[in-house]
Coordinates of C-alpha atoms in Angstrom, one line a residue:
Chain A
M1 CA -0.8 15.5 -0.7
D2 CA 2.0 15.3 -3.3
L3 CA 4.9 13.2 -4.5
F4 CA 7.9 15.5 -4.1
S5 CA 11.6 15.7 -3.7
A6 CA 12.7 17.5 -0.6
R7 CA 16.2 18.9 0.2
V8 CA 17.6 18.0 3.5
V9 CA 18.8 21.1 5.3
D10 CA 19.8 19.6 8.6
N11 CA 20.2 16.2 10.3
E12 CA 20.6 16.2 14.1
E13 CA 20.8 13.2 16.3
I14 CA 18.7 14.3 19.2
M15 CA 18.9 11.1 21.2
P16 CA 20.8 7.8 20.7
S17 CA 19.8 6.4 17.3
T18 CA 17.1 9.1 16.9
H19 CA 17.4 11.8 14.3
V20 CA 15.4 14.9 13.4
L21 CA 15.7 15.7 9.7
T22 CA 14.8 19.1 8.6
L23 CA 13.5 19.3 5.0
E24 CA 12.8 22.2 2.7
A25 CA 9.3 21.3 1.7
A26 CA 7.1 24.4 1.4
R27 CA 3.8 22.9 0.2
A28 CA 3.9 20.0 2.6
A29 CA 4.9 22.2 5.5
R30 CA 2.1 24.5 4.9
S31 CA -0.6 21.8 4.5
A32 CA 0.6 19.4 7.2
S33 CA -1.2 18.9 10.4
P34 CA 0.1 17.2 13.6
G35 CA -0.3 13.5 13.4
Q36 CA 0.1 13.2 9.7
F37 CA 3.1 11.5 8.1
L38 CA 5.4 11.3 5.1
H39 CA 6.0 8.1 3.2
I40 CA 9.7 8.3 2.4
R41 CA 11.7 6.2 -0.1
C42 CA 14.9 4.8 1.2
G43 CA 17.4 5.0 -1.6
D44 CA 16.7 4.8 -5.4
G45 CA 17.3 1.0 -5.7
L46 CA 15.1 -2.0 -5.2
S47 CA 16.2 -2.8 -1.7
P48 CA 14.9 -1.6 0.7
L49 CA 11.9 -1.5 -1.6
I50 CA 9.0 -0.1 0.4
R51 CA 8.8 3.5 1.5
R52 CA 8.8 4.1 5.2
P53 CA 6.1 6.1 7.0
M54 CA 7.6 8.8 9.2
S55 CA 5.7 10.9 11.6
I56 CA 5.8 14.6 11.0
F57 CA 7.5 16.2 14.0
R58 CA 7.2 19.9 13.5
T59 CA 6.7 22.4 10.7
D60 CA 8.0 26.0 10.6
G61 CA 7.3 28.1 7.5
T62 CA 8.7 26.3 4.5
L63 CA 10.5 23.7 6.7
L64 CA 9.2 20.4 7.8
Q65 CA 10.9 18.1 10.3
V66 CA 10.5 14.4 10.6
M67 CA 11.8 12.3 13.5
I68 CA 13.5 9.0 12.5
R69 CA 14.4 6.2 14.8
N70 CA 17.2 4.1 13.3
V71 CA 15.7 0.6 13.7
G72 CA 16.5 -1.1 10.4
E73 CA 17.6 -1.1 6.8
G74 CA 15.3 1.7 5.6
S75 CA 15.5 4.0 8.5
S76 CA 19.3 3.7 8.7
W77 CA 19.5 4.9 5.1
I78 CA 17.4 7.9 5.9
V79 CA 19.4 8.9 9.0
R80 CA 22.5 8.9 6.9
R81 CA 21.2 11.7 4.7
Q82 CA 23.1 15.0 5.1
A83 CA 22.4 18.6 4.3
G84 CA 22.0 19.0 0.6
D85 CA 20.8 15.4 -0.1
M86 CA 17.4 14.9 -1.6
L87 CA 14.6 12.8 -0.1
D88 CA 11.7 11.3 -2.2
C89 CA 8.6 11.9 -0.2
L90 CA 4.9 11.2 -0.5
G91 CA 2.6 13.2 1.7
P92 CA 1.4 14.7 4.0
L93 CA -0.7 11.6 4.4
G94 CA -3.4 10.5 6.8
R95 CA -5.7 12.2 9.2
G96 CA -4.0 14.1 12.1
F97 CA -5.2 15.0 15.5
R98 CA -8.5 16.8 15.7
V99 CA -8.5 19.4 18.4
S100 CA -11.8 21.1 19.4
P101 CA -11.3 24.9 19.6
Q102 CA -13.1 24.7 23.0
A103 CA -10.4 22.5 24.5
R104 CA -8.4 24.7 26.8
N105 CA -6.3 22.1 28.7
L106 CA -4.6 19.5 26.5
L107 CA -3.0 16.4 28.1
L108 CA -0.5 14.8 25.7
V109 CA 0.9 11.3 26.4
G110 CA 4.0 10.0 24.7
G111 CA 5.8 6.7 25.0
G112 CA 9.4 6.5 23.7
Y113 CA 9.6 7.9 20.2
G114 CA 5.9 8.5 20.2
V115 CA 6.6 12.0 21.3
A116 CA 7.2 12.8 17.6
P117 CA 3.8 14.0 16.5
L118 CA 2.9 15.5 20.0
V119 CA 5.5 18.3 19.9
G120 CA 4.0 19.8 16.8
L121 CA 0.5 19.4 18.3
A122 CA 1.7 21.2 21.5
E123 CA 3.1 24.1 19.4
R124 CA -0.2 24.5 17.6
A125 CA -2.2 24.4 20.8
L126 CA 0.1 27.0 22.5
A127 CA -0.3 29.3 19.5
R128 CA -4.0 29.4 20.2
R129 CA -3.3 30.0 23.9
A130 CA -4.3 26.5 25.2
N131 CA -2.6 25.0 28.2
V132 CA -0.5 21.9 27.4
S133 CA 0.8 19.2 29.6
L134 CA 3.1 16.6 28.0
A135 CA 3.7 13.3 29.9
V136 CA 6.5 11.2 28.4
G137 CA 7.6 7.7 29.4
A138 CA 10.7 5.7 28.5
A139 CA 12.8 2.8 29.7
A140 CA 15.6 5.1 31.1
S141 CA 16.7 8.7 31.2
E142 CA 18.8 8.6 28.1
L143 CA 15.7 7.6 26.1
I144 CA 13.7 10.5 27.3
F145 CA 13.0 13.1 24.7
P146 CA 15.2 16.2 25.4
A147 CA 13.3 18.9 27.2
S148 CA 15.3 21.5 25.3
L149 CA 13.2 20.6 22.2
I150 CA 9.9 21.2 23.9
P151 CA 8.4 24.7 24.2
E152 CA 8.9 26.2 27.7
E153 CA 5.2 26.9 28.1
V154 CA 4.5 23.1 28.1
E155 CA 4.4 21.3 31.4
Y156 CA 6.8 18.4 30.9
L157 CA 6.3 15.3 33.0
V158 CA 8.7 12.4 32.8
A159 CA 8.4 8.8 33.8
T160 CA 11.1 6.1 33.5
D161 CA 10.9 2.4 34.1
D162 CA 14.1 2.4 36.1
G163 CA 13.5 5.7 37.9
S164 CA 16.6 7.3 36.4
A165 CA 14.6 10.4 35.5
G166 CA 11.3 11.7 36.9
Y167 CA 8.7 9.4 38.2
R168 CA 9.6 5.7 38.5
G169 CA 7.0 3.6 36.7
F170 CA 4.8 3.9 33.7
V171 CA 3.8 7.2 32.2
T172 CA 0.2 6.1 32.3
D173 CA 0.4 6.1 36.1
L174 CA 0.6 9.9 35.8
I175 CA -2.6 10.3 33.9
P176 CA -5.5 9.7 36.3
E177 CA -4.7 12.6 38.6
R178 CA -4.6 15.0 35.6
L179 CA -7.8 13.9 34.0
V180 CA -10.0 16.3 35.9
W181 CA -7.8 19.2 34.6
A182 CA -7.6 17.9 31.0
D183 CA -10.3 18.8 28.4
A184 CA -8.9 16.2 25.9
V185 CA -6.1 13.6 25.8
Y186 CA -3.8 12.9 22.8
A187 CA -1.4 10.0 22.8
C188 CA 1.2 8.2 20.7
G189 CA 3.5 5.4 21.8
P190 CA 3.8 1.7 22.2
L191 CA 0.7 -0.4 21.8
A192 CA 0.8 -1.5 25.5
M193 CA 0.9 2.1 26.6
M194 CA -2.0 3.2 24.5
A195 CA -4.0 0.1 25.5
A196 CA -3.4 1.0 29.2
L197 CA -4.5 4.6 28.5
A198 CA -7.6 3.3 26.8
R199 CA -8.5 1.4 30.0
I200 CA -7.9 4.4 32.1
M201 CA -10.1 6.6 29.9
R202 CA -12.9 3.9 29.9
D203 CA -12.8 3.7 33.7
L204 CA -12.3 7.3 34.7
A205 CA -13.4 9.6 31.9
P206 CA -15.5 7.7 29.5
R207 CA -16.8 10.8 27.7
K208 CA -13.6 12.9 27.5
P209 CA -12.2 13.3 24.0
A210 CA -9.2 11.1 23.6
Q211 CA -7.2 10.3 20.4
V212 CA -4.3 8.0 19.6
A213 CA -1.8 7.9 16.8
M214 CA -1.5 4.3 15.7
E215 CA 1.2 2.5 13.8
E216 CA 1.3 -0.5 11.6
R217 CA 3.5 -1.8 8.8
M218 CA 2.5 -0.1 5.6
G219 CA 2.7 -0.8 1.9
C220 CA 1.3 1.9 -0.3
A221 CA 0.2 4.5 2.4
M222 CA -2.4 5.5 -0.2
G223 CA -5.3 3.4 1.0
V224 CA -5.1 0.7 -1.7
C225 CA -3.1 -2.2 -0.4
L226 CA -5.0 -2.5 2.9
G227 CA -1.7 -3.7 4.5
C228 CA -2.0 -1.4 7.5
C229 CA -5.5 -2.2 8.6
I230 CA -6.2 -2.4 12.3
E231 CA -9.3 -3.7 14.1
S232 CA -11.8 -1.0 15.1
T233 CA -15.3 -1.1 16.4
R234 CA -16.4 -0.4 12.9
G235 CA -14.4 -3.2 11.3
P236 CA -10.9 -2.9 9.8
L237 CA -9.6 0.6 9.3
R238 CA -6.6 1.8 7.4
V239 CA -3.9 3.4 9.5
C240 CA -2.7 5.3 6.4
T241 CA -6.1 6.8 5.4
E242 CA -8.7 6.7 8.2
G243 CA -5.7 7.2 10.7
P244 CA -3.1 7.3 11.9
V245 CA -5.0 9.3 14.5
F246 CA -8.1 7.5 15.8
D247 CA -10.6 8.0 18.6
I248 CA -9.2 5.9 21.4
R249 CA -12.6 4.2 21.8
Q250 CA -12.7 3.2 18.2
I251 CA -9.7 0.8 18.5
V252 CA -10.2 -2.8 19.5
W253 CA -7.3 -3.2 21.9
R254 CA -6.2 -6.8 21.7
E255 CA -5.4 -8.9 24.7
E256 CA -1.9 -9.5 23.6
A257 CA -1.3 -5.8 23.1
A258 CA 0.6 -5.8 26.4
A259 CA 2.9 -8.5 25.1
I260 CA 3.9 -6.8 21.9
G261 CA 3.9 -3.3 20.8
T262 CA 7.3 -1.8 21.5
R263 CA 7.7 -0.8 17.9
G264 CA 9.0 2.7 17.2
P265 CA 7.6 6.2 16.7
G266 CA 4.6 7.5 14.9
V267 CA 3.1 5.5 12.2
G268 CA 5.6 2.7 12.2
G269 CA 7.0 0.5 9.4
H270 CA 9.4 -2.1 8.4
G271 CA 12.4 -0.6 10.2
Chain B
M1 CA 12.1 19.6 -51.7
R2 CA 9.6 17.4 -49.9
L3 CA 10.3 16.5 -46.3
P4 CA 10.0 12.9 -45.3
P5 CA 6.7 12.2 -43.5
P6 CA 6.9 12.5 -39.7
D7 CA 7.4 9.2 -37.8
P8 CA 4.0 7.7 -37.3
Q9 CA 3.0 7.1 -33.7
P10 CA 3.5 3.4 -33.0
D11 CA 0.2 1.6 -32.5
L12 CA 0.0 0.6 -28.9
R13 CA -3.4 -0.9 -29.0
V14 CA -4.0 -4.4 -27.6
E15 CA -7.2 -6.4 -28.3
I16 CA -8.5 -8.7 -25.6
G17 CA -11.5 -10.8 -26.3
R18 CA -11.5 -10.9 -30.0
N19 CA -14.2 -13.5 -29.8
A20 CA -16.0 -12.1 -26.8
K21 CA -19.4 -10.5 -27.3
L22 CA -17.9 -7.2 -26.1
P23 CA -14.2 -7.2 -27.2
L24 CA -12.0 -4.8 -25.4
T25 CA -9.4 -2.7 -27.2
L26 CA -6.9 -1.3 -24.7
R27 CA -5.3 1.9 -25.9
N28 CA -2.0 0.7 -24.6
P29 CA -0.6 -2.5 -22.9
V30 CA 0.2 -1.0 -19.5
M31 CA -2.3 -1.9 -16.9
V32 CA -2.2 -1.8 -13.1
A33 CA -2.6 -5.0 -11.1
S34 CA -5.4 -6.0 -8.9
G35 CA -4.9 -5.3 -5.2
T36 CA -2.3 -2.6 -5.9
F37 CA -4.6 0.2 -7.2
G38 CA -7.7 -0.1 -5.0
Y39 CA -10.8 0.9 -6.9
G40 CA -8.8 3.3 -9.1
T41 CA -9.8 6.5 -7.4
E42 CA -7.1 6.6 -4.8
Y43 CA -4.2 7.2 -7.1
A44 CA -6.2 9.6 -9.3
R45 CA -5.0 12.3 -6.9
L46 CA -1.4 11.7 -7.9
I47 CA -1.3 10.5 -11.5
D48 CA -3.4 10.7 -14.6
V49 CA -5.0 7.3 -14.3
Q50 CA -7.0 7.9 -17.5
R51 CA -3.8 7.3 -19.6
L52 CA -3.5 3.7 -18.4
G53 CA -4.3 0.8 -20.6
A54 CA -6.6 -0.6 -18.0
I55 CA -7.2 -0.7 -14.2
V56 CA -7.7 -4.0 -12.6
S57 CA -9.7 -3.4 -9.4
K58 CA -9.1 -4.9 -6.0
G59 CA -10.3 -8.6 -5.8
I60 CA -13.9 -8.7 -5.0
T61 CA -16.0 -11.4 -3.3
L62 CA -19.7 -12.0 -3.2
H63 CA -20.0 -10.8 0.4
P64 CA -17.9 -8.1 2.0
R65 CA -14.8 -9.5 3.7
R66 CA -12.9 -8.1 6.7
G67 CA -9.6 -9.6 5.7
N68 CA -6.9 -11.0 7.9
R69 CA -5.6 -9.7 11.2
G70 CA -2.4 -7.7 11.1
P71 CA 0.5 -7.5 10.5
R72 CA -0.6 -8.1 7.0
V73 CA 2.5 -6.9 5.1
V74 CA 6.2 -7.3 5.6
E75 CA 9.1 -6.2 3.4
T76 CA 11.5 -8.7 1.9
P77 CA 14.6 -8.3 -0.2
A78 CA 13.4 -6.3 -3.3
G79 CA 9.8 -7.4 -2.5
M80 CA 7.1 -7.7 0.0
L81 CA 4.8 -10.3 1.4
N82 CA 1.1 -9.5 1.8
A83 CA -1.7 -11.4 3.5
I84 CA -4.6 -9.0 3.2
G85 CA -7.1 -11.8 3.0
L86 CA -9.3 -10.2 0.3
Q87 CA -10.7 -7.5 2.4
N88 CA -13.3 -5.8 0.1
V89 CA -16.7 -4.1 -0.1
G90 CA -18.5 -7.0 -1.7
I91 CA -19.8 -7.2 -5.3
H92 CA -23.1 -5.4 -4.7
K93 CA -21.4 -2.3 -3.3
L94 CA -18.9 -2.4 -6.1
V95 CA -21.7 -2.4 -8.6
S96 CA -23.7 0.4 -6.8
D97 CA -20.8 2.6 -5.6
K98 CA -17.7 2.1 -7.7
A99 CA -19.0 1.2 -11.2
P100 CA -20.9 4.5 -11.6
V101 CA -17.6 6.4 -11.1
W102 CA -15.8 4.2 -13.7
A103 CA -18.6 4.7 -16.2
Q104 CA -17.5 8.3 -16.4
W105 CA -13.9 7.4 -17.1
D106 CA -12.0 6.8 -20.4
V107 CA -9.8 4.1 -18.9
P108 CA -11.4 0.7 -18.9
V109 CA -11.8 -1.0 -15.5
I110 CA -11.5 -4.8 -15.3
V111 CA -13.0 -6.3 -12.2
N112 CA -11.1 -9.0 -10.4
I113 CA -13.5 -11.5 -8.8
A114 CA -12.8 -14.3 -6.3
G115 CA -15.4 -16.9 -5.6
D116 CA -15.3 -19.8 -3.3
S117 CA -17.2 -22.1 -5.6
I118 CA -18.0 -22.5 -9.3
E119 CA -21.5 -21.3 -8.6
E120 CA -20.3 -18.2 -6.7
F121 CA -18.0 -17.3 -9.6
A122 CA -20.8 -17.7 -12.0
Y123 CA -23.2 -15.7 -9.9
M124 CA -20.7 -12.8 -9.6
A125 CA -20.2 -12.7 -13.3
D126 CA -24.0 -12.4 -13.7
Q127 CA -24.0 -9.5 -11.3
L128 CA -21.4 -7.6 -13.5
E129 CA -23.2 -8.3 -16.8
G130 CA -24.3 -5.1 -18.5
V131 CA -23.1 -2.8 -15.7
P132 CA -21.9 0.5 -17.2
G133 CA -18.3 1.1 -16.2
I134 CA -17.2 -2.5 -16.1
S135 CA -15.1 -3.5 -19.2
G136 CA -13.8 -6.9 -18.3
I137 CA -13.5 -9.6 -15.7
E138 CA -10.3 -11.1 -14.3
L139 CA -10.9 -14.4 -12.5
N140 CA -8.9 -14.7 -9.3
I141 CA -8.5 -18.4 -9.0
S142 CA -5.2 -18.0 -7.4
C143 CA -5.3 -15.8 -4.2
P144 CA -2.9 -17.5 -1.7
N145 CA -4.2 -15.7 1.3
V146 CA -7.7 -17.0 2.0
W147 CA -7.3 -20.7 2.2
E148 CA -5.6 -22.5 5.0
G149 CA -1.9 -23.1 4.4
G150 CA -1.6 -20.8 1.4
R151 CA -3.6 -23.0 -0.9
V152 CA -5.1 -21.4 -4.0
V153 CA -8.6 -22.0 -5.4
A154 CA -7.7 -23.7 -8.6
E155 CA -4.5 -25.8 -8.5
D156 CA -5.4 -28.1 -11.4
A157 CA -6.6 -27.9 -15.0
E158 CA -10.0 -29.5 -14.3
T159 CA -11.1 -26.9 -11.7
T160 CA -9.7 -24.1 -13.8
A161 CA -11.6 -25.2 -16.9
A162 CA -14.8 -25.7 -14.9
I163 CA -14.7 -22.2 -13.3
T164 CA -13.8 -20.5 -16.6
E165 CA -16.6 -22.3 -18.5
A166 CA -19.2 -21.5 -15.9
V167 CA -18.2 -17.8 -16.0
R168 CA -17.9 -17.8 -19.8
L169 CA -21.6 -19.0 -20.1
R170 CA -22.7 -16.0 -18.0
T171 CA -20.6 -13.1 -19.4
G172 CA -20.1 -11.4 -22.7
L173 CA -17.3 -9.3 -21.1
P174 CA -13.7 -10.1 -22.0
L175 CA -12.5 -12.7 -19.5
L176 CA -9.0 -12.9 -18.1
V177 CA -7.9 -15.7 -15.9
K178 CA -5.2 -15.0 -13.3
I179 CA -3.1 -18.0 -12.6
S180 CA -1.0 -19.1 -9.6
P181 CA 2.6 -19.8 -10.3
Q182 CA 2.4 -22.6 -7.6
V183 CA 0.6 -25.3 -9.6
A184 CA 2.0 -28.6 -10.7
D185 CA 1.7 -27.9 -14.4
I186 CA 1.1 -24.3 -15.3
V187 CA 0.9 -24.9 -19.0
S188 CA -2.0 -27.3 -18.5
V189 CA -3.8 -24.8 -16.2
A190 CA -3.4 -22.0 -18.7
R191 CA -4.6 -24.2 -21.6
A192 CA -7.6 -25.2 -19.4
A193 CA -8.4 -21.6 -19.0
E194 CA -8.2 -21.1 -22.8
D195 CA -10.3 -24.1 -23.5
G196 CA -12.8 -22.9 -21.0
G197 CA -13.3 -19.7 -22.9
A198 CA -10.8 -17.3 -21.4
D199 CA -9.9 -14.3 -23.6
A200 CA -6.5 -13.9 -21.9
V201 CA -4.4 -15.3 -19.1
S202 CA -2.8 -13.1 -16.5
L203 CA 0.5 -14.6 -15.3
I204 CA 1.1 -14.7 -12.4
N205 CA -0.3 -14.2 -8.9
T206 CA 2.1 -14.0 -5.9
F207 CA 4.3 -16.8 -4.6
V208 CA 3.6 -18.0 -1.0
G209 CA 6.3 -17.2 1.5
M210 CA 6.9 -16.2 5.1
R211 CA 9.2 -14.3 7.5
I212 CA 9.9 -14.9 11.1
D213 CA 10.6 -12.3 13.8
T214 CA 13.8 -13.7 15.4
R215 CA 13.2 -11.8 18.7
T216 CA 9.8 -13.3 19.3
A217 CA 10.3 -16.5 17.3
R218 CA 6.9 -15.9 15.7
P219 CA 5.9 -15.5 12.1
V220 CA 5.8 -11.8 11.2
L221 CA 2.5 -12.1 9.4
A222 CA -0.5 -12.9 11.6
N223 CA -1.6 -15.2 8.7
V224 CA 1.8 -16.9 8.9
T225 CA 2.1 -17.0 5.1
G226 CA 1.7 -14.2 2.5
G227 CA 2.1 -13.7 -1.2
L228 CA 5.4 -12.5 -2.4
S229 CA 5.4 -9.7 -5.0
G230 CA 7.8 -7.0 -6.2
P231 CA 11.0 -7.1 -8.3
A232 CA 12.3 -10.2 -6.5
I233 CA 9.8 -12.3 -8.4
F234 CA 10.3 -10.8 -11.8
P235 CA 12.6 -13.5 -13.3
L236 CA 10.1 -16.1 -12.2
T237 CA 7.3 -14.2 -13.9
L238 CA 9.3 -13.8 -17.0
W239 CA 10.1 -17.5 -17.3
L240 CA 6.5 -18.6 -16.8
V241 CA 5.3 -16.0 -19.4
Y242 CA 7.9 -17.3 -21.8
L243 CA 6.9 -20.9 -21.2
V244 CA 3.1 -20.5 -21.2
S245 CA 2.9 -18.1 -24.1
Q246 CA 4.4 -20.7 -26.4
H247 CA 1.5 -23.1 -25.6
V248 CA -1.6 -20.9 -25.6
G249 CA -3.3 -18.9 -28.4
V250 CA -4.9 -16.2 -26.3
P251 CA -2.9 -13.1 -25.2
V252 CA -0.8 -13.4 -22.1
V253 CA -0.8 -10.6 -19.6
G254 CA 2.5 -10.4 -17.7
V255 CA 2.3 -9.5 -14.1
G256 CA 4.7 -10.0 -11.2
G257 CA 7.5 -7.7 -10.3
V258 CA 7.3 -5.3 -13.2
A259 CA 9.2 -2.1 -12.1
S260 CA 10.7 -0.6 -15.2
L261 CA 10.4 -0.1 -18.9
N262 CA 13.1 -2.8 -19.4
D263 CA 11.0 -5.3 -17.4
A264 CA 8.0 -4.5 -19.5
L265 CA 10.0 -5.0 -22.7
E266 CA 11.4 -8.3 -21.5
L267 CA 8.0 -9.6 -20.7
M268 CA 6.7 -8.6 -24.2
L269 CA 9.7 -10.2 -25.8
A270 CA 8.9 -13.3 -23.7
G271 CA 5.4 -13.4 -25.1
A272 CA 3.3 -11.0 -23.1
S273 CA 0.8 -8.9 -25.1
A274 CA 0.3 -6.5 -22.1
V275 CA 1.7 -6.0 -18.6
Q276 CA 0.4 -5.1 -15.2
V277 CA 2.4 -3.0 -12.8
G278 CA 1.7 -3.9 -9.2
T279 CA 3.9 -3.4 -6.1
A280 CA 6.2 -0.9 -8.0
T281 CA 3.3 1.6 -7.8
F282 CA 3.7 1.7 -4.0
V283 CA 7.4 2.5 -4.4
D284 CA 6.9 5.1 -7.2
P285 CA 3.3 5.9 -8.1
G286 CA 4.5 7.1 -11.5
T287 CA 6.0 3.8 -12.6
S288 CA 3.2 2.6 -14.9
L289 CA 2.9 5.9 -16.8
R290 CA 6.7 6.1 -17.1
I291 CA 6.7 2.6 -18.6
L292 CA 4.0 3.7 -21.0
D293 CA 5.9 6.7 -22.2
G294 CA 9.1 4.7 -22.6
L295 CA 7.4 2.0 -24.4
R296 CA 6.2 4.3 -27.2
E297 CA 9.8 5.5 -27.7
A298 CA 11.2 2.0 -27.5
I299 CA 8.9 0.6 -30.1
R300 CA 9.6 3.5 -32.5
S301 CA 13.4 3.2 -32.1
R302 CA 13.2 -0.5 -33.0
G303 CA 11.4 0.3 -36.2
C304 CA 8.3 -1.6 -35.1
A305 CA 4.9 -0.3 -36.2
S306 CA 2.9 -1.7 -33.3
V307 CA 3.4 -3.0 -29.9
G308 CA 2.3 -6.5 -31.0
D309 CA 5.4 -6.8 -33.1
L310 CA 7.4 -7.2 -29.9
T311 CA 5.4 -10.0 -28.5
G312 CA 7.2 -13.2 -28.4
L313 CA 10.3 -12.1 -30.3
A314 CA 12.5 -14.0 -27.9
H315 CA 10.6 -17.3 -28.5
P316 CA 12.8 -20.0 -30.1
S317 CA 10.6 -20.1 -33.2
R318 CA 10.9 -16.4 -33.8
R319 CA 14.7 -16.4 -33.1
A320 CA 15.1 -19.2 -35.7
A321 CA 13.0 -17.2 -38.2
R322 CA 15.2 -14.2 -37.7
A323 CA 18.4 -16.2 -38.0
A324 CA 17.1 -17.6 -41.3
R325 CA 16.6 -14.1 -42.8

């Protein structure tokens, strides 16, 4: 973990309002693991003030990619960066996904922009010859993560609320029939999706390893401000430090989770 | 030919608790504020925390607290609101687990304590007495996030004096009292702290505020209200330091929105003897050390011998004295 200045080498809008920024960041790229994040400063002034936590999308040699959804003042500043610009970054931060070497079949579940940390996870798994199935859900086809950015060896399953691509319905509807195949489940997405997944795991596969990448508004991302704590069975835990990846059974899924929880990708923030 | 002697290093030391049993001499006036630096260990991976004047630890209560539900923080223009709700490990764990680490450090650690009664404040001070690694106590009589409706513990002079006196009787450690800006008469509250035996007053804690999510028509913070910090509140801090420091004899520690060397200098000119950097650390973890490095140079370039020479230079009495020269 470092405080560093990274040069932007590419900025591509891969979906409406969703960008992948490629950064030259050798140390961070080498040490990062899927599920970790960077805390990125948005400008050098006092507003927006607080850094934004952004999920690490992929790493490749000395390059590190972050996926940014343009949802507010901070993220809109970041997505306007062009090749050659510098970004003030803190990271890699947090605990990423923990994959047992014995896990042969990995089921990945992404909602909306929650695909971000799962692509890097899929690549790592393929590199050690595991089988990967990635199920992704979104409101409509134009919000589905482009298949061209996902390794060919990954089985890519799509669900849309309106049926404009793939299965019509929730991505979690696709999970039960694949649970026999899967050795472990990894998810990132809206709270309602992850809460639904938690119920499925509890009912159908209570002992199967399952992890979720959580998001919450953050202040410091260093574990001091306690701004990003979520309720767990062990009391409050910091998304920035004990997370963002947690065992799905550790999280206390609140009743109102279904009503809220459409906030953006990865570790979340102030927009 | 003899060369002129090299510029002496300016004296950055600040004494807190001249009359305490265990006075504390800070090596420099740049501290980090309670709640923004954890227990000191977290940022040690990024910066040399040993160079700081002092670390004020996360507010501690008698029993461990789970804090409020989330969301607990939200950004505001040039600031942020927090409603953590004093989540902490409790004083016994602080003494058993954290203090032994601090005892190995050069940098003094001041423990911020928050009680919910006079007796509890006094009991907590007792627990810290003689513990290696603890160099001072900051009384948190001003946290806005644990009482219904954003109320703070001590809103009046009488309660402030009573809490301060009770703790003073139990501790030989330097005693700072952190005061809320949202009291009817902040001068009388600060004087009450001084009369009660405080060695310094920390001005100020956060201002109560809120934000509403316009899509859901709900307050953003689960606690509804939170404490506003960050550069947005700096002019308010500055004014209250300027005001109060003309009415108390003990050192004033300026805290609230400090983000730059210039902010620190303004606070000192307004009457602060030391400053605490808070939210700015989240934005740039190097802020406090950069202020420290800049301060040394700024004092030298003004021809001052010590940091204390800056304190209160902007006060009317000092301005008049300079005009008369």
